[in-house]
mmCIF file of C-alpha atoms and ligand atoms in Angstrom:
data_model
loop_
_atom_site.group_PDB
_atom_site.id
_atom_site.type_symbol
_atom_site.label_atom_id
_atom_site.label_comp_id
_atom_site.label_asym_id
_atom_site.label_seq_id
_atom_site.Cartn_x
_atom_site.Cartn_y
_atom_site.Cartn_z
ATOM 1 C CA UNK A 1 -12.037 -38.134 -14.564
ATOM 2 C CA UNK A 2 -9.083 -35.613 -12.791
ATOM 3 C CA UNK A 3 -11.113 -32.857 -11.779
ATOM 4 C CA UNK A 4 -8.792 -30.308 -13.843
ATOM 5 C CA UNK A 5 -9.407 -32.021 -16.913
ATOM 6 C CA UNK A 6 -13.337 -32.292 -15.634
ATOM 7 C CA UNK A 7 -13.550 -28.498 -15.622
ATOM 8 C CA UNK A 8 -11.485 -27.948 -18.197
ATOM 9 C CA UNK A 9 -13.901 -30.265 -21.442
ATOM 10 C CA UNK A 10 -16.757 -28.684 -19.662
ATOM 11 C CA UNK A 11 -15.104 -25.184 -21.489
ATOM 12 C CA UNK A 12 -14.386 -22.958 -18.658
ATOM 13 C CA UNK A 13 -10.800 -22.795 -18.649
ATOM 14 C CA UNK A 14 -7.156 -24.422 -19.073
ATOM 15 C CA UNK A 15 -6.812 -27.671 -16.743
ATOM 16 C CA UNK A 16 -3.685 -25.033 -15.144
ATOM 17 C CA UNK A 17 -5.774 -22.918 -14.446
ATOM 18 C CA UNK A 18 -8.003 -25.323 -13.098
ATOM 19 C CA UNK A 19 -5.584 -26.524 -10.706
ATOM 20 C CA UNK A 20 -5.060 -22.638 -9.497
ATOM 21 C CA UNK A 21 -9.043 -21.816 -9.081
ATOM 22 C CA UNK A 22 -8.945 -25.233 -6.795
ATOM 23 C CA UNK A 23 -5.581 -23.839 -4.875
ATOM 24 C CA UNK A 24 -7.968 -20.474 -4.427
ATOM 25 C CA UNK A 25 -10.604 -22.962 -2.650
ATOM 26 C CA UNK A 26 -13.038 -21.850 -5.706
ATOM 27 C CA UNK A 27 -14.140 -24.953 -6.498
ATOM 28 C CA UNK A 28 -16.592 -27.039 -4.600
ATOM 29 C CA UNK A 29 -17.546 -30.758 -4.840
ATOM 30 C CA UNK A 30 -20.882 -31.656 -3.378
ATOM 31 C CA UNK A 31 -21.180 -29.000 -1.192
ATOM 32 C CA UNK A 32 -17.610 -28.439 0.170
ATOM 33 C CA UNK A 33 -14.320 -26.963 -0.760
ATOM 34 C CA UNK A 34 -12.284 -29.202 -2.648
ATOM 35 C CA UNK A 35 -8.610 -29.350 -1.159
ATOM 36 C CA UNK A 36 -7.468 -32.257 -3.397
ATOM 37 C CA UNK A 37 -6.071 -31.124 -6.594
ATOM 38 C CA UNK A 38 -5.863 -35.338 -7.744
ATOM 39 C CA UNK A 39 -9.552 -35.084 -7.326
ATOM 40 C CA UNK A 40 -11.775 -38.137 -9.307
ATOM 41 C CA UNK A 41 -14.411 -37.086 -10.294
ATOM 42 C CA UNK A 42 -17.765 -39.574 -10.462
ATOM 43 C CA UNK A 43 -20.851 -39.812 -12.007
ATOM 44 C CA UNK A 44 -23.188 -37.634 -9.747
ATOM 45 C CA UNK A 45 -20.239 -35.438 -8.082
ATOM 46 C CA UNK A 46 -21.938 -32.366 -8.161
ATOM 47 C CA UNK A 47 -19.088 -29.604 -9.051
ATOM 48 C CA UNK A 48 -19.343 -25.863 -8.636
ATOM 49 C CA UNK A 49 -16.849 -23.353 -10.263
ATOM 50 C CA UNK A 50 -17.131 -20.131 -8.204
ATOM 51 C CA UNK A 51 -20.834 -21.285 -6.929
ATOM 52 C CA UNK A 52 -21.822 -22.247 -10.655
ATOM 53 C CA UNK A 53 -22.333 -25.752 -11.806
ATOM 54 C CA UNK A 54 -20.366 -27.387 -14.383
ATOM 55 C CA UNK A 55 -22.202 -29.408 -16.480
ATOM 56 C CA UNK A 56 -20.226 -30.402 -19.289
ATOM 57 C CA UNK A 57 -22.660 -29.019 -21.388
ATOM 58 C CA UNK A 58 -21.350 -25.840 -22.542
ATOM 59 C CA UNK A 59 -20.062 -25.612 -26.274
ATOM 60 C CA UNK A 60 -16.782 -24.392 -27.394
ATOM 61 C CA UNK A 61 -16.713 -20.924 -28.585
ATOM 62 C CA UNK A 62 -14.032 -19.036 -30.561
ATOM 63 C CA UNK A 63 -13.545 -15.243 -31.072
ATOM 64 C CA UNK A 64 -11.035 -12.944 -32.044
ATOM 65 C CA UNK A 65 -11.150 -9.389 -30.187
ATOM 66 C CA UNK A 66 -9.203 -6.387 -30.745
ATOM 67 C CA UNK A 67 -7.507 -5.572 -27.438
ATOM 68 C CA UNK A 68 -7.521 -1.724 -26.889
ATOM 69 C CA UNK A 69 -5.022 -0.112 -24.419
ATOM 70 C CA UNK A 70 -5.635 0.079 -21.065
ATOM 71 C CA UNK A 71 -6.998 -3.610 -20.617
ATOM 72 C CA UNK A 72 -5.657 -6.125 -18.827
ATOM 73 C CA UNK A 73 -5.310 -9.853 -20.187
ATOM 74 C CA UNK A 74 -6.609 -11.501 -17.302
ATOM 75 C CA UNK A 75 -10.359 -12.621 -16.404
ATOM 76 C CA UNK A 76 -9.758 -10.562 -12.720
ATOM 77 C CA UNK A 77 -7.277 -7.865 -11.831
ATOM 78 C CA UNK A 78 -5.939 -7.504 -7.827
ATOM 79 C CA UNK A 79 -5.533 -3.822 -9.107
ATOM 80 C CA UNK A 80 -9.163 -3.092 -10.420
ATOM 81 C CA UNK A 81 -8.238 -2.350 -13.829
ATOM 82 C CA UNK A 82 -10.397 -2.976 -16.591
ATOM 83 C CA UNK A 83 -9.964 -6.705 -18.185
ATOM 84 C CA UNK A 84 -10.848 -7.862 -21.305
ATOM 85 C CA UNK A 85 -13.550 -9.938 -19.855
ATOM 86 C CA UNK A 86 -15.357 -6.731 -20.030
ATOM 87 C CA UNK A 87 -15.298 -6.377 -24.209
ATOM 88 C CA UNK A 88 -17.529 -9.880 -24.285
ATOM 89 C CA UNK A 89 -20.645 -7.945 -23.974
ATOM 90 C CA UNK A 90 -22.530 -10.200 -25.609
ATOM 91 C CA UNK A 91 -21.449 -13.932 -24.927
ATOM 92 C CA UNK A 92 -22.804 -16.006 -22.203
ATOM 93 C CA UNK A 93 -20.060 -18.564 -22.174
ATOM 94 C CA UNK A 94 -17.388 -18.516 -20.139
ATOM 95 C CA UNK A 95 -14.605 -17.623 -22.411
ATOM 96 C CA UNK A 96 -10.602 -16.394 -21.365
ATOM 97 C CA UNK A 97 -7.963 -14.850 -23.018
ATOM 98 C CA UNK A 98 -5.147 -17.249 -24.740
ATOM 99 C CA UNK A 99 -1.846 -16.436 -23.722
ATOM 100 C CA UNK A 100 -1.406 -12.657 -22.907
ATOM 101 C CA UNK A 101 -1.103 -9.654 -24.278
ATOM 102 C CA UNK A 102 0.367 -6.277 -22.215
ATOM 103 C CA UNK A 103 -1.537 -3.457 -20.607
ATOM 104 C CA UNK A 104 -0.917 -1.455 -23.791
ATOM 105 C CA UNK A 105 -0.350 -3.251 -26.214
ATOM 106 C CA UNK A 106 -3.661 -3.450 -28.528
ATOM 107 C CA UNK A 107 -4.352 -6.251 -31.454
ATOM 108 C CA UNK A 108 -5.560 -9.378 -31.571
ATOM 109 C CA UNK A 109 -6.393 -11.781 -28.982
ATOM 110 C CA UNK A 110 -8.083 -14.985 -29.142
ATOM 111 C CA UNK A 111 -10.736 -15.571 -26.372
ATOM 112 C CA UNK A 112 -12.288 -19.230 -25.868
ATOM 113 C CA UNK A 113 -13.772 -21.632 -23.530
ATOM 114 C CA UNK A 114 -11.641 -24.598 -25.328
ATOM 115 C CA UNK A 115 -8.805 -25.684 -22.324
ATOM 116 C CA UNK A 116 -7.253 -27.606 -25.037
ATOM 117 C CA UNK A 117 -6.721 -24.998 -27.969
ATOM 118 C CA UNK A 118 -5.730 -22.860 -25.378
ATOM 119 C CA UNK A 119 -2.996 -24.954 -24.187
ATOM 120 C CA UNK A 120 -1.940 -26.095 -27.635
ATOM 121 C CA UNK A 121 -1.809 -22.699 -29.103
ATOM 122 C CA UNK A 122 0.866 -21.417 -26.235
ATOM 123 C CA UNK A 123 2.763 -24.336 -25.372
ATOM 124 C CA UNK A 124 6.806 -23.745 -25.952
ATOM 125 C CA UNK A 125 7.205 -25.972 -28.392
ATOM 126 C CA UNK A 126 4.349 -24.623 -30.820
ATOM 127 C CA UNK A 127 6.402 -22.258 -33.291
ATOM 128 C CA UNK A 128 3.094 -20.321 -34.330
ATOM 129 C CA UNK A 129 4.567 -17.215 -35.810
ATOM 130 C CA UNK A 130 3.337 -13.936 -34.080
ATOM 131 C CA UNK A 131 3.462 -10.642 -35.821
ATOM 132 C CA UNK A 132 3.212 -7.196 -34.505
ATOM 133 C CA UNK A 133 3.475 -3.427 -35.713
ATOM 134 C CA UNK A 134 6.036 -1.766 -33.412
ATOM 135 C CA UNK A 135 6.502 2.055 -33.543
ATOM 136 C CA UNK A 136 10.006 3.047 -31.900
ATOM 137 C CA UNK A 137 11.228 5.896 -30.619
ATOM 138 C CA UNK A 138 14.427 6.243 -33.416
ATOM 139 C CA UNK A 139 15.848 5.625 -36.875
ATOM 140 C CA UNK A 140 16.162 1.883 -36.300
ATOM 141 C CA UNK A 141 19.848 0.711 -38.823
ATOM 142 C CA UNK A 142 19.668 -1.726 -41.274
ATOM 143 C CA UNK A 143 22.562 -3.826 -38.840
ATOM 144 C CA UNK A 144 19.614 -3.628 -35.978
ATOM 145 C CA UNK A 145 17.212 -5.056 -37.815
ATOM 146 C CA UNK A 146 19.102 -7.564 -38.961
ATOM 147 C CA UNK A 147 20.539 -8.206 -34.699
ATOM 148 C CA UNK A 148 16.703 -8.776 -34.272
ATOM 149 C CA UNK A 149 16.507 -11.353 -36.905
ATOM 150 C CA UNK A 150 19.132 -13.339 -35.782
ATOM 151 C CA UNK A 151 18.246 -13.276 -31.999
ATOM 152 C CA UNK A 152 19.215 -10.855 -29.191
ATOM 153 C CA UNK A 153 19.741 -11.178 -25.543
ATOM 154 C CA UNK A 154 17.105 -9.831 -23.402
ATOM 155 C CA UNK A 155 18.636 -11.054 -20.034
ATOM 156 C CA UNK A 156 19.508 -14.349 -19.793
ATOM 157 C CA UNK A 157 17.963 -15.450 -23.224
ATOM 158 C CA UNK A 158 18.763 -15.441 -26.736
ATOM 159 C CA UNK A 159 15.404 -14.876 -29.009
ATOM 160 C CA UNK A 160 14.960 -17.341 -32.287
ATOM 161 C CA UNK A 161 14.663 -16.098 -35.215
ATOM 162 C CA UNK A 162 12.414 -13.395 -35.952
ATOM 163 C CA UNK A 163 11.241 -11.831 -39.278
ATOM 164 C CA UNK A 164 11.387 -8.105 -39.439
ATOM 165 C CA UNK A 165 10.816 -5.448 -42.038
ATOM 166 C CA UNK A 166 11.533 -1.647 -41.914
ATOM 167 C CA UNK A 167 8.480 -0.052 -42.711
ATOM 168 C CA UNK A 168 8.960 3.823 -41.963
ATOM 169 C CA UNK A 169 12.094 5.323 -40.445
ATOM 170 C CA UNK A 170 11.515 9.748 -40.107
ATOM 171 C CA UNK A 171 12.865 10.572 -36.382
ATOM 172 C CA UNK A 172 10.991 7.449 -35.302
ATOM 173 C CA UNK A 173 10.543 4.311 -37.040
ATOM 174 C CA UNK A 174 7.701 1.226 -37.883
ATOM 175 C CA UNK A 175 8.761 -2.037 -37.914
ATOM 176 C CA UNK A 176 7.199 -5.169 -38.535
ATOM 177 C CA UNK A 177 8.160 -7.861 -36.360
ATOM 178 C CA UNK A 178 7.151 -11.309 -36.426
ATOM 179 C CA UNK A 179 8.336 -13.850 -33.566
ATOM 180 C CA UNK A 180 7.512 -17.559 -32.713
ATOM 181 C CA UNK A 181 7.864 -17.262 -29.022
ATOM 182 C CA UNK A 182 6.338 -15.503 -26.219
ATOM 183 C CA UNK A 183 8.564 -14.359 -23.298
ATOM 184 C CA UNK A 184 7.136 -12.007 -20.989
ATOM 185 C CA UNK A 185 7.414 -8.493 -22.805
ATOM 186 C CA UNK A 186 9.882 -10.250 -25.570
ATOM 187 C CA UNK A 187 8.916 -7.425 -28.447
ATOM 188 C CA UNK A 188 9.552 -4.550 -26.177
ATOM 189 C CA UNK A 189 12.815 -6.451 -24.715
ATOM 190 C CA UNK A 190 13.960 -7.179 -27.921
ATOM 191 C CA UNK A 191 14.058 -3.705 -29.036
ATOM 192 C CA UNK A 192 15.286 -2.219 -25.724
ATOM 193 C CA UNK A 193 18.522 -5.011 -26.559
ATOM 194 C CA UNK A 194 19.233 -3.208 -29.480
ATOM 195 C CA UNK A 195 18.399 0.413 -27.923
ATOM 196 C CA UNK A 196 15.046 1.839 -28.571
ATOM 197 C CA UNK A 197 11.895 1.997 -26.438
ATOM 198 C CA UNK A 198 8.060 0.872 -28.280
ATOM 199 C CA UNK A 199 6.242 3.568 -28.327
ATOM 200 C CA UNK A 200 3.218 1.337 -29.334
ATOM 201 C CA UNK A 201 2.416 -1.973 -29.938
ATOM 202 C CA UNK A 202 0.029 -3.648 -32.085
ATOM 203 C CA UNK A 203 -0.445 -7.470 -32.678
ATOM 204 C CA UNK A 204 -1.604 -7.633 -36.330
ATOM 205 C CA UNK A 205 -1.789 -11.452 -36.440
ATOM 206 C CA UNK A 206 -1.366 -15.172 -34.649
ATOM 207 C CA UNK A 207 -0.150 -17.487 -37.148
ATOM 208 C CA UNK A 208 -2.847 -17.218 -40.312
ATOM 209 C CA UNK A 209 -5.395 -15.759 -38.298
ATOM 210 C CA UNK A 210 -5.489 -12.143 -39.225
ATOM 211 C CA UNK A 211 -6.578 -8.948 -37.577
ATOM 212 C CA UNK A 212 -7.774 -7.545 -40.304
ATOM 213 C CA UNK A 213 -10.780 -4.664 -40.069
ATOM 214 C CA UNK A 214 -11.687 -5.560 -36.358
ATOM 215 C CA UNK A 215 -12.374 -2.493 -34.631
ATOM 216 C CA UNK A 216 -10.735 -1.500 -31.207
ATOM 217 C CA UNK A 217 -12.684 -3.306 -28.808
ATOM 218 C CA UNK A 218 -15.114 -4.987 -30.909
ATOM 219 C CA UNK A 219 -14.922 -9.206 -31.483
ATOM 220 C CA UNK A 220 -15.563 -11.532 -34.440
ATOM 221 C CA UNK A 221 -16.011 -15.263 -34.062
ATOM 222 C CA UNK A 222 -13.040 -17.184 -35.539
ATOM 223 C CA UNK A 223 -14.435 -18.929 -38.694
ATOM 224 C CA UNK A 224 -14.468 -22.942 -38.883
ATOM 225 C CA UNK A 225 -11.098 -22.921 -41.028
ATOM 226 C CA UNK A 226 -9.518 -20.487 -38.410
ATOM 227 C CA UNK A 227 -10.140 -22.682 -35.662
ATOM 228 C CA UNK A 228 -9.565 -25.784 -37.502
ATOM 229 C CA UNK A 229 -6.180 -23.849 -38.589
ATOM 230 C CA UNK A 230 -5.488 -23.305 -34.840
ATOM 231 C CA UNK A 231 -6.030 -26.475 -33.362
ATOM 232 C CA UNK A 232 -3.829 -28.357 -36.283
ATOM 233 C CA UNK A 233 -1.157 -25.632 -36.644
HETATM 234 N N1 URA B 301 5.609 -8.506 -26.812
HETATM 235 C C1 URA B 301 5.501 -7.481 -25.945
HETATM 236 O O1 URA B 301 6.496 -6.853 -25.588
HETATM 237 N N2 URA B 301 4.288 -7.189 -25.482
HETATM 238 C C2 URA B 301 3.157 -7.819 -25.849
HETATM 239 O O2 URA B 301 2.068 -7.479 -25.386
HETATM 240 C C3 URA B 301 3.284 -8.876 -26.759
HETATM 241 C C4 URA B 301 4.535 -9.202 -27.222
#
Protein backbone atom coordinates (compact mmCIF):
# COMPACT_ATOMS: atom_id res chain seq x y z
CA UNK A 1 0.00 0.00 0.00
CA UNK A 2 1.19 3.99 -0.94
CA UNK A 3 2.71 4.95 2.15
CA UNK A 4 0.29 8.14 2.42
CA UNK A 5 -2.63 6.10 2.37
CA UNK A 6 -0.55 3.56 4.89
CA UNK A 7 -0.36 6.35 7.47
CA UNK A 8 -3.29 7.79 6.76
CA UNK A 9 -6.03 4.14 7.70
CA UNK A 10 -3.62 3.75 10.50
CA UNK A 11 -5.63 7.29 11.84
CA UNK A 12 -2.94 9.76 12.19
CA UNK A 13 -3.70 12.14 9.61
CA UNK A 14 -4.95 13.13 5.93
CA UNK A 15 -2.87 11.10 3.17
CA UNK A 16 -1.88 15.28 2.21
CA UNK A 17 -0.67 15.67 4.99
CA UNK A 18 1.03 12.56 4.87
CA UNK A 19 2.81 13.42 1.85
CA UNK A 20 4.02 16.87 3.70
CA UNK A 21 5.30 15.05 7.13
CA UNK A 22 7.39 12.73 4.45
CA UNK A 23 8.59 16.12 2.46
CA UNK A 24 9.67 17.26 6.30
CA UNK A 25 11.87 13.88 6.36
CA UNK A 26 9.45 12.88 9.46
CA UNK A 27 8.80 9.71 8.46
CA UNK A 28 11.10 6.77 8.60
CA UNK A 29 10.94 3.28 6.99
CA UNK A 30 13.05 0.65 8.64
CA UNK A 31 15.34 2.75 10.15
CA UNK A 32 15.93 5.57 7.58
CA UNK A 33 14.37 8.67 6.23
CA UNK A 34 12.01 8.02 3.64
CA UNK A 35 12.67 10.38 0.52
CA UNK A 36 10.14 8.62 -1.77
CA UNK A 37 6.76 10.02 -1.49
CA UNK A 38 5.44 6.78 -4.12
CA UNK A 39 6.64 4.70 -1.27
CA UNK A 40 5.08 0.74 -1.18
CA UNK A 41 4.71 -0.22 1.64
CA UNK A 42 5.18 -4.26 2.60
CA UNK A 43 4.32 -6.55 5.04
CA UNK A 44 7.11 -6.10 7.75
CA UNK A 45 8.18 -2.37 6.63
CA UNK A 46 8.58 -1.08 9.88
CA UNK A 47 7.20 2.74 9.67
CA UNK A 48 7.79 5.50 12.17
CA UNK A 49 5.76 8.83 12.21
CA UNK A 50 7.95 11.36 14.08
CA UNK A 51 9.95 8.28 15.88
CA UNK A 52 6.49 6.51 16.70
CA UNK A 53 5.34 3.36 15.07
CA UNK A 54 2.35 3.06 13.04
CA UNK A 55 0.62 0.12 13.52
CA UNK A 56 -2.58 0.29 11.93
CA UNK A 57 -4.06 -0.40 15.03
CA UNK A 58 -5.35 2.74 16.29
CA UNK A 59 -9.26 3.32 16.17
CA UNK A 60 -11.01 6.20 14.71
CA UNK A 61 -12.06 8.78 17.09
CA UNK A 62 -14.50 11.71 16.66
CA UNK A 63 -14.96 14.88 18.80
CA UNK A 64 -16.36 18.12 18.57
CA UNK A 65 -14.40 20.99 20.58
CA UNK A 66 -15.25 24.46 21.14
CA UNK A 67 -12.36 26.52 19.77
CA UNK A 68 -11.68 29.53 22.13
CA UNK A 69 -9.74 32.61 20.82
CA UNK A 70 -6.33 32.74 20.77
CA UNK A 71 -5.74 29.09 19.36
CA UNK A 72 -4.37 28.19 16.42
CA UNK A 73 -5.90 25.39 14.04
CA UNK A 74 -2.87 23.62 13.42
CA UNK A 75 -1.23 20.50 15.34
CA UNK A 76 2.31 22.87 15.51
CA UNK A 77 2.75 26.60 15.21
CA UNK A 78 6.38 28.15 13.69
CA UNK A 79 5.18 31.11 15.97
CA UNK A 80 4.70 29.24 19.39
CA UNK A 81 1.20 30.02 19.81
CA UNK A 82 -1.06 27.88 21.55
CA UNK A 83 -2.84 25.11 19.15
CA UNK A 84 -5.74 23.32 19.66
CA UNK A 85 -3.82 20.18 20.08
CA UNK A 86 -3.49 21.50 23.51
CA UNK A 87 -7.57 21.35 24.47
CA UNK A 88 -7.29 17.24 23.93
CA UNK A 89 -6.25 16.81 27.43
CA UNK A 90 -7.52 13.71 27.71
CA UNK A 91 -7.22 11.59 24.40
CA UNK A 92 -4.35 9.44 23.58
CA UNK A 93 -5.00 9.20 19.89
CA UNK A 94 -3.59 11.13 17.54
CA UNK A 95 -6.37 13.32 16.46
CA UNK A 96 -6.16 16.90 14.05
CA UNK A 97 -8.28 19.57 13.37
CA UNK A 98 -10.65 19.30 10.06
CA UNK A 99 -10.33 22.11 7.92
CA UNK A 100 -9.50 25.39 9.84
CA UNK A 101 -10.79 27.74 11.79
CA UNK A 102 -8.97 31.49 12.45
CA UNK A 103 -6.89 32.64 15.37
CA UNK A 104 -10.06 34.23 16.78
CA UNK A 105 -12.61 32.94 15.67
CA UNK A 106 -14.17 30.45 18.45
CA UNK A 107 -16.98 27.54 17.73
CA UNK A 108 -16.95 24.36 16.66
CA UNK A 109 -14.33 22.27 15.27
CA UNK A 110 -14.24 18.72 14.52
CA UNK A 111 -10.99 16.90 15.61
CA UNK A 112 -10.30 13.16 14.35
CA UNK A 113 -7.78 10.64 13.49
CA UNK A 114 -10.10 9.50 10.34
CA UNK A 115 -7.81 10.77 6.97
CA UNK A 116 -10.86 9.97 5.09
CA UNK A 117 -13.75 11.99 6.91
CA UNK A 118 -11.35 14.55 7.04
CA UNK A 119 -10.85 14.78 3.44
CA UNK A 120 -14.48 14.19 2.57
CA UNK A 121 -15.82 16.73 4.91
CA UNK A 122 -13.55 19.71 3.19
CA UNK A 123 -13.22 18.75 -0.25
CA UNK A 124 -14.63 21.68 -2.79
CA UNK A 125 -17.17 19.95 -4.05
CA UNK A 126 -18.89 18.93 -0.60
CA UNK A 127 -21.65 21.77 -0.16
CA UNK A 128 -21.89 21.07 3.74
CA UNK A 129 -23.53 24.23 4.89
CA UNK A 130 -21.46 26.17 7.58
CA UNK A 131 -23.07 28.59 9.91
CA UNK A 132 -21.61 31.23 12.04
CA UNK A 133 -22.71 34.17 14.47
CA UNK A 134 -20.95 37.31 13.19
CA UNK A 135 -21.04 40.53 15.30
CA UNK A 136 -20.15 43.67 13.00
CA UNK A 137 -19.05 46.78 13.66
CA UNK A 138 -22.46 48.75 12.01
CA UNK A 139 -26.16 48.79 11.21
CA UNK A 140 -25.80 46.17 8.48
CA UNK A 141 -29.10 47.31 5.45
CA UNK A 142 -31.54 45.05 4.49
CA UNK A 143 -29.86 45.52 0.53
CA UNK A 144 -26.43 44.13 2.33
CA UNK A 145 -27.76 41.32 3.56
CA UNK A 146 -29.37 40.45 0.76
CA UNK A 147 -25.54 41.32 -1.52
CA UNK A 148 -24.32 38.52 0.91
CA UNK A 149 -26.95 36.12 -0.09
CA UNK A 150 -26.48 36.37 -3.53
CA UNK A 151 -22.60 36.27 -3.54
CA UNK A 152 -19.98 39.05 -3.25
CA UNK A 153 -16.54 39.53 -4.53
CA UNK A 154 -13.84 39.15 -2.10
CA UNK A 155 -10.92 39.54 -4.66
CA UNK A 156 -10.99 37.57 -7.46
CA UNK A 157 -14.05 35.38 -6.36
CA UNK A 158 -17.65 35.51 -6.29
CA UNK A 159 -19.13 33.58 -3.00
CA UNK A 160 -22.32 31.05 -3.62
CA UNK A 161 -25.07 31.50 -2.06
CA UNK A 162 -25.21 32.08 1.49
CA UNK A 163 -28.15 32.19 3.98
CA UNK A 164 -28.21 35.13 6.28
CA UNK A 165 -30.52 36.53 8.88
CA UNK A 166 -30.42 39.93 10.75
CA UNK A 167 -30.49 39.15 14.19
CA UNK A 168 -29.72 42.51 16.16
CA UNK A 169 -28.85 45.81 14.49
CA UNK A 170 -28.24 48.89 17.68
CA UNK A 171 -24.86 50.78 16.50
CA UNK A 172 -23.52 47.31 15.71
CA UNK A 173 -25.23 44.42 14.37
CA UNK A 174 -25.56 40.17 14.69
CA UNK A 175 -25.94 38.32 11.82
CA UNK A 176 -26.32 34.86 11.11
CA UNK A 177 -24.50 33.63 8.27
CA UNK A 178 -24.47 30.33 6.84
CA UNK A 179 -22.03 29.43 3.80
CA UNK A 180 -21.15 26.15 1.89
CA UNK A 181 -17.62 27.00 1.13
CA UNK A 182 -14.49 27.70 2.86
CA UNK A 183 -12.07 30.30 1.38
CA UNK A 184 -9.43 31.47 3.51
CA UNK A 185 -11.13 34.15 5.88
CA UNK A 186 -14.42 34.05 3.44
CA UNK A 187 -16.92 35.30 6.50
CA UNK A 188 -14.74 38.16 7.43
CA UNK A 189 -14.08 38.91 3.50
CA UNK A 190 -17.48 38.72 2.78
CA UNK A 191 -18.46 41.33 5.13
CA UNK A 192 -15.44 43.61 4.54
CA UNK A 193 -17.05 43.40 0.50
CA UNK A 194 -19.99 44.92 1.66
CA UNK A 195 -18.16 47.36 4.30
CA UNK A 196 -18.02 46.28 7.84
CA UNK A 197 -15.26 44.65 9.89
CA UNK A 198 -16.28 41.17 12.39
CA UNK A 199 -15.83 42.10 15.48
CA UNK A 200 -16.25 38.37 16.51
CA UNK A 201 -16.79 35.25 15.11
CA UNK A 202 -18.43 32.23 16.23
CA UNK A 203 -19.05 28.92 14.26
CA UNK A 204 -22.37 27.67 15.71
CA UNK A 205 -22.58 24.60 13.44
CA UNK A 206 -21.06 22.20 10.41
CA UNK A 207 -23.84 20.91 8.50
CA UNK A 208 -26.34 19.07 11.28
CA UNK A 209 -23.78 18.81 13.74
CA UNK A 210 -24.53 21.44 16.28
CA UNK A 211 -22.57 23.39 18.82
CA UNK A 212 -24.93 23.42 21.12
CA UNK A 213 -23.95 23.78 25.16
CA UNK A 214 -20.17 22.92 24.57
CA UNK A 215 -18.22 25.04 26.72
CA UNK A 216 -15.20 27.21 25.48
CA UNK A 217 -12.50 24.86 25.34
CA UNK A 218 -14.10 21.81 26.48
CA UNK A 219 -14.85 18.62 23.76
CA UNK A 220 -17.68 16.10 23.31
CA UNK A 221 -17.35 12.98 21.20
CA UNK A 222 -19.50 13.21 18.03
CA UNK A 223 -22.35 10.65 18.55
CA UNK A 224 -22.67 7.51 16.06
CA UNK A 225 -25.48 9.42 13.95
CA UNK A 226 -23.18 12.57 13.83
CA UNK A 227 -20.44 10.79 12.38
CA UNK A 228 -22.47 8.56 10.32
CA UNK A 229 -24.19 12.06 9.23
CA UNK A 230 -20.66 13.32 8.35
CA UNK A 231 -19.21 10.70 6.46
CA UNK A 232 -22.60 10.32 4.16
CA UNK A 233 -23.43 14.06 3.97
N1 LIG B 1 -14.66 32.57 7.97
C1 LIG B 1 -13.75 33.39 8.55
O1 LIG B 1 -13.59 34.53 8.13
N2 LIG B 1 -13.03 32.90 9.55
C2 LIG B 1 -13.17 31.66 10.06
O2 LIG B 1 -12.47 31.29 11.01
C3 LIG B 1 -14.12 30.83 9.47
C4 LIG B 1 -14.85 31.31 8.41
Amino acid sequence: MRINKYIASAGICSRRKADELIEQGRVKVNGAVLREPGFDVSEGDLVLVDGKPVTGSERFVYYALNKPAGYVTTTSDEMDRPTVMELMTEVSARVFPVGRLDYETTGLLIMTNDGDLANHITHPSKKVFKTYLAEIDGEISLGQAEQLRRGVDIGGYTTRPAQVEILKQAGHSKVRISISEGKNRQVRRMFKAVGFNVVSLQRISIGRVLLGHLHEGHYRRLTAEEVDYLKNC
